[in-house]
Coordinates of C-alpha atoms in Angstrom, one line a residue:
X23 CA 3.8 38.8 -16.1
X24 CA 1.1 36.5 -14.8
X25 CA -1.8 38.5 -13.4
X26 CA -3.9 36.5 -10.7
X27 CA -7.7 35.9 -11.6
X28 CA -9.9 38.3 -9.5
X29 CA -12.0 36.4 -6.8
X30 CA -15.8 36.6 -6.8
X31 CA -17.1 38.5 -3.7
X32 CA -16.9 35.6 -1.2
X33 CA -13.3 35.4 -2.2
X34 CA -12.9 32.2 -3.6
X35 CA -12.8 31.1 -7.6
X36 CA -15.2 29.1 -8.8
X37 CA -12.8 28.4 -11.9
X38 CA -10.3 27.2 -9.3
X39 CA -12.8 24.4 -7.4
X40 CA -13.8 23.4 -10.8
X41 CA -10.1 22.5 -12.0
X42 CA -9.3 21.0 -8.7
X43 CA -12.3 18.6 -8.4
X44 CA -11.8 17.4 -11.9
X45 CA -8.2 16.6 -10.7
X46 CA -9.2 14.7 -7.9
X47 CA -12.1 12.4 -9.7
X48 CA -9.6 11.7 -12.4
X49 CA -7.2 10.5 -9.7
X50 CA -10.0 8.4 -7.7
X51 CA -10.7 6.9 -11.5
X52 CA -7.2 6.3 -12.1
X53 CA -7.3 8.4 -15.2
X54 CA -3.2 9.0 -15.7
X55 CA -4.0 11.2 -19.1
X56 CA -6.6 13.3 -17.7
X57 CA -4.3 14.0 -14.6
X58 CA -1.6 15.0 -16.9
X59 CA -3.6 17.3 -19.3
X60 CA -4.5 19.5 -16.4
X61 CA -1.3 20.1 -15.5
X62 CA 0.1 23.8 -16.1
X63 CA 3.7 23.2 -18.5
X64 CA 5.4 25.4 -15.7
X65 CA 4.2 22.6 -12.9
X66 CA 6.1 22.3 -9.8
X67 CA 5.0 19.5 -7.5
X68 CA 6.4 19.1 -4.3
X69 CA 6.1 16.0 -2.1
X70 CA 7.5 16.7 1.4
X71 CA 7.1 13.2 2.5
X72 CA 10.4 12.6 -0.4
X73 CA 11.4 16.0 -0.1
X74 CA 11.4 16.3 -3.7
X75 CA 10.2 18.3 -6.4
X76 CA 8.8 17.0 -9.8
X77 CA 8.4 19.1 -12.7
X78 CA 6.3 18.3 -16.0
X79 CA 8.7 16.1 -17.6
X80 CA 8.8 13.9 -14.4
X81 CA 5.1 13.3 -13.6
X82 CA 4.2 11.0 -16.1
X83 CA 6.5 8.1 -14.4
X84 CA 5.5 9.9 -10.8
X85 CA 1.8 9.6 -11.1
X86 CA 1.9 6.1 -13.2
X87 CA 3.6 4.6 -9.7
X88 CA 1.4 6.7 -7.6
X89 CA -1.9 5.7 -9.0
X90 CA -4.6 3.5 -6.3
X91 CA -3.9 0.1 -7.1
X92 CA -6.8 -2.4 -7.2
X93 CA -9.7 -2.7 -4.9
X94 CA -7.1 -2.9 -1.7
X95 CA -6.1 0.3 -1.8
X96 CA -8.5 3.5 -1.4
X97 CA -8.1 7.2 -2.1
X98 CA -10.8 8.5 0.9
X99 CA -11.6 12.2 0.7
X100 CA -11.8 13.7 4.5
X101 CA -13.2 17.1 3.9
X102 CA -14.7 19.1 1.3
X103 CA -12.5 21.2 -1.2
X104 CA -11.7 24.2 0.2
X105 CA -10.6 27.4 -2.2
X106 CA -9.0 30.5 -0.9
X107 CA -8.2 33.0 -3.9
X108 CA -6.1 30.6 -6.7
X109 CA -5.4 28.1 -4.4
X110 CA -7.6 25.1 -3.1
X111 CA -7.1 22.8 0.2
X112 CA -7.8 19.0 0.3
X113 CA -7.2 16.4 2.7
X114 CA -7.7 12.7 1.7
X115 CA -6.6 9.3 3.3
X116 CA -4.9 6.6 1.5
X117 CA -5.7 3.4 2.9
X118 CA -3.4 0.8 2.0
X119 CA -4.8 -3.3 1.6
X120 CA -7.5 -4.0 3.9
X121 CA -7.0 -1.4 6.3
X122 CA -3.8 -2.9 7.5
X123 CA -2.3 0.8 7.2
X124 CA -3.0 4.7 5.7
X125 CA -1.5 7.8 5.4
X126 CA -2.7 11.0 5.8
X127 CA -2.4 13.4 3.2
X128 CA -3.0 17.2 2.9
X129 CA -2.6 19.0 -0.7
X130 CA -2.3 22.8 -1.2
X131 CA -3.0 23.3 -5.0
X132 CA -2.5 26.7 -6.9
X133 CA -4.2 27.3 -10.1
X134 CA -3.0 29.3 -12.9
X135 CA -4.1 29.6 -16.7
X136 CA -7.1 27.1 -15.5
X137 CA -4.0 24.6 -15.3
X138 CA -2.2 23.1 -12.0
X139 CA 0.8 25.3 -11.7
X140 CA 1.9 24.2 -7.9
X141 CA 1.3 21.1 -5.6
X142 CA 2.4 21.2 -2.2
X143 CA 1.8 17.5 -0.4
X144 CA 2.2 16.6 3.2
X145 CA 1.8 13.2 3.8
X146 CA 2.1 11.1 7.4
X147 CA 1.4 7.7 8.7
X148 CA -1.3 7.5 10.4
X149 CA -2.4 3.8 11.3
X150 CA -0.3 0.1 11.0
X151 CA 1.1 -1.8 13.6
X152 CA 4.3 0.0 13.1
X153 CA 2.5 3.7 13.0
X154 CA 3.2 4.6 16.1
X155 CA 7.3 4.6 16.1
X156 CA 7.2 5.2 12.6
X157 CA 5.7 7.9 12.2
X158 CA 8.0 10.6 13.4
X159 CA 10.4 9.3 11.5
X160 CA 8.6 8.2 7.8
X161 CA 9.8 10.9 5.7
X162 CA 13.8 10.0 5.7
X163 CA 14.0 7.0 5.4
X164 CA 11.3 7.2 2.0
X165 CA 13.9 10.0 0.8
X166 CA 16.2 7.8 0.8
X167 CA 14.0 4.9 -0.8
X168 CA 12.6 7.5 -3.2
X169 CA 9.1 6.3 -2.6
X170 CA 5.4 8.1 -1.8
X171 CA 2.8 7.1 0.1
X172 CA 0.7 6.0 -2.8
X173 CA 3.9 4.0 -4.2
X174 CA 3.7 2.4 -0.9
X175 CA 0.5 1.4 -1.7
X176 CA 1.2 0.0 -5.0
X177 CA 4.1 -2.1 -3.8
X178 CA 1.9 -3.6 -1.2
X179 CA -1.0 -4.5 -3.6
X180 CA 2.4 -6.0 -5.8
X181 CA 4.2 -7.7 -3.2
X182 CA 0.0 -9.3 -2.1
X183 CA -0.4 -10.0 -5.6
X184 CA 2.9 -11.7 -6.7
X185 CA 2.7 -13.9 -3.4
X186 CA -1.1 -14.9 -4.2
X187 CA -0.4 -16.2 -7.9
X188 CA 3.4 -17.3 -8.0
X189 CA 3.4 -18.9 -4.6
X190 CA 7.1 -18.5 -3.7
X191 CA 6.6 -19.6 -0.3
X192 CA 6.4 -22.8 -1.9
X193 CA 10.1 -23.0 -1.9
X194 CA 11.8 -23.5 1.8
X195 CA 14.5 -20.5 0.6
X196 CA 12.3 -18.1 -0.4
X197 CA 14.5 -14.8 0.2
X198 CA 14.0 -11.6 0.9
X199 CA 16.4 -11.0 -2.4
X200 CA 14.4 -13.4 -4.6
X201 CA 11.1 -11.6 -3.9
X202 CA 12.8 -8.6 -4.3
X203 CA 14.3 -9.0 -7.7
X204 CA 11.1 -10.8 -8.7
X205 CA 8.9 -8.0 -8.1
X206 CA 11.5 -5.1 -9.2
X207 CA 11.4 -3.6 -6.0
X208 CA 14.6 -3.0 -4.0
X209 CA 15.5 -5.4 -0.8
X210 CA 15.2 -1.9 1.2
X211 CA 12.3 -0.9 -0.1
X212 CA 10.3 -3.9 0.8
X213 CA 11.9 -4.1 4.0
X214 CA 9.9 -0.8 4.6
X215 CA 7.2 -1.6 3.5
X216 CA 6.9 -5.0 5.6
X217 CA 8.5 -3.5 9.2
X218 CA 6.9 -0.1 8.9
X219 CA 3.6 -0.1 6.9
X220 CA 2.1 -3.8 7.2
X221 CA 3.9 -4.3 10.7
X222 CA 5.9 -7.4 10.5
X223 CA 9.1 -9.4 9.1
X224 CA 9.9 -11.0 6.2
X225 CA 9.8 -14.5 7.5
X226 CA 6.5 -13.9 9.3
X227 CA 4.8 -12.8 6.0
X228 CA 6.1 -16.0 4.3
X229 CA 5.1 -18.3 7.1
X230 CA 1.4 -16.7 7.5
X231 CA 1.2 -17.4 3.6
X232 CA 2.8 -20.7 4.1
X233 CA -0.1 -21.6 7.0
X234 CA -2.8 -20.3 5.0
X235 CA -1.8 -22.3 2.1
X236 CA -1.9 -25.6 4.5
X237 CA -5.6 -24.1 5.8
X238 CA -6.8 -23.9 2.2
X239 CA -5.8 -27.2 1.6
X240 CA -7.2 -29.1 4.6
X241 CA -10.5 -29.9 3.3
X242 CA -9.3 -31.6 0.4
X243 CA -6.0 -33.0 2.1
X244 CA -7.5 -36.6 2.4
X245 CA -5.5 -39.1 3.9
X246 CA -2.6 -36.4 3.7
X247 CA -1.1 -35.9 7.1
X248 CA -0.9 -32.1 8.0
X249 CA 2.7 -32.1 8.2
X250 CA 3.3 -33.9 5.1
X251 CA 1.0 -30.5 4.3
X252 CA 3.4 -27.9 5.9
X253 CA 6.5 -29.3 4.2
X254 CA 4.7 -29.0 0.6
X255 CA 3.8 -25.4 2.1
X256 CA 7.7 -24.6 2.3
X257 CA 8.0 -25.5 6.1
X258 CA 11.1 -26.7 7.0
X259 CA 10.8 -27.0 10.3
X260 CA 7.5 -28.9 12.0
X261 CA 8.0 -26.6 15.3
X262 CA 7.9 -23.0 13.3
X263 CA 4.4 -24.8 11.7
X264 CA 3.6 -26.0 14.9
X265 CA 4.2 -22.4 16.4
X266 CA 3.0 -20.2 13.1
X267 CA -0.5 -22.6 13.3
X268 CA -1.5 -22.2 16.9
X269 CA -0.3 -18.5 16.8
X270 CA -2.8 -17.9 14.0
X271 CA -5.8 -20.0 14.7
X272 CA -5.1 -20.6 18.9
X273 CA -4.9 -24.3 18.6
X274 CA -2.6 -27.1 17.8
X275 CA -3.9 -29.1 14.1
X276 CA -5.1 -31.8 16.2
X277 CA -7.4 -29.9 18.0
X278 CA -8.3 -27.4 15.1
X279 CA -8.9 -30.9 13.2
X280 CA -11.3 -32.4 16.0
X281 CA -12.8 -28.5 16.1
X282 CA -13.5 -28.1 12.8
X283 CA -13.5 -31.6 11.1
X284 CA -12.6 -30.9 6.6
X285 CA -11.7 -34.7 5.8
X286 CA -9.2 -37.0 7.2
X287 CA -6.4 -35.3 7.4
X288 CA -3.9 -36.4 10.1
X289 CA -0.7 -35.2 12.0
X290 CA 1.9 -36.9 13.1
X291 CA 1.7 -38.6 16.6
X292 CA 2.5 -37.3 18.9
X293 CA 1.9 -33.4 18.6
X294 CA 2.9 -30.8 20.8
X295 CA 0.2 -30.9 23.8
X296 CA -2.7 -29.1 23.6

């Protein structure tokens, strides 16, 4: 029978601080082997935001999708480690890309044999255009999706990344389904992660992408009309551009253009009013 290791005189382990703060600087580094090896073989790791329990055999695959995923995303320590007997305290925020949302997150983690033998994780929304209504309600709909809060953050640095190099707003019927499948994510899982984490729809994500590639393009557009410009951008429809552009920069592209002159590109005639 396991006999717990005898505190020093201020009640806390030294042995215990030391285990958990390795744990967490191999997590900030993203060091998946050096996470695993200081797991105890009897490991039981709980994540109440799934309502799930994951046991050594599991974690690889766990904390492989769990890992901070380029320089978007942040692991954030909000309090010092605190250590009561075998078992340490932390609290951390995970910010998701550029600030756009975070969660939360409070571990409880027991110590045995100089191994992690329990993790208990709470985890809640905390910030997001959505966080608000969404956060009473976060954990079960991820139970059902079978996704963390740091997964969340790696499908947001995915879906980011996939949209910056493949450009599939490109194509006027870029889908919800297409993306999906292209990025190996579920439809309902980046539904989520689109209405309740970054705030907004499908078709508003594509469109902003759609008007920033006709932005990016401006000062070289020459004698390139700006709707000639949204089309090759996947607009189909000049009043959604028209719409999507003043939304976003608070002016129609004549009076952007005359604002902040980049060449000679031109819109049709006539524009919506000014």
């Amino acid at each position: 029978m396991h006999q717990p290791p005898t505190p020093d005189c201020q009640g806390f382990l030294p042995a215990t601080h030391q285990v958990v703060l390795r744990y967490h600087q191999a997590w900030q580094q993203r060091r998946l082997d050096d996470i695993l090896a200081l797991y105890h073989p009897d490991i039981a790791y709980h994540d109440f935001l799934q309502n799930r329990v994951f046991h050594l055999a599991e974690l690889r695959d766990y904390v492989q999708a769990s890992l901070p995923q380029g320089a978007a995303e942040r692991l954030e320590h909000c309090d010092r480690i605190r250590v009561d007997g075998d078992t340490a305290f932390i609290q951390y925020q995970l910010v998701l890309r550029g600030g756009q949302a975070s969660f939360q997150s409070s571990e409880a983690i027991t110590v045995r044999d100089g191994l992690i033998w329990q993790v208990r994780e709470y985890a809640t929304l905390q910030r997001g255009p959505a966080a608000t209504s969404a956060a009473a309600a976060v954990a079960s709909p991820l139970q059902k999706l079978g996704l963390s809060a740091r997964q969340l953050g790696r499908m947001a640095e995915d879906l980011h990344s996939y949209f910056r190099q493949q450009q599939p707003y490109l194509q006027a019927d870029c889908t919800l389904a297409a993306v999906a499948a292209a990025t190996g994510y579920s439809r309902n899982q980046l539904s989520y992660l689109l209405n309740q984490v970054l705030g907004q729809s499908f078709y508003r994500y594509v469109n902003q992408a759609r008007l920033q590639h006709v932005l990016d393009k401006l000062p070289t557009s020459g004698n390139v009309r700006v709707d000639e410009l949204a089309f090759a951008a996947g607009f189909n429809s000049l009043s959604v551009f028209y719409r999507c552009f003043r939304d976003h920069t608070g002016l129609t592209p004549a009076a952007w253009l005359r604002r902040f002159p980049c060449g000679s590109a031109q819109t049709t005639s006539p524009p919506p009013p000014d």
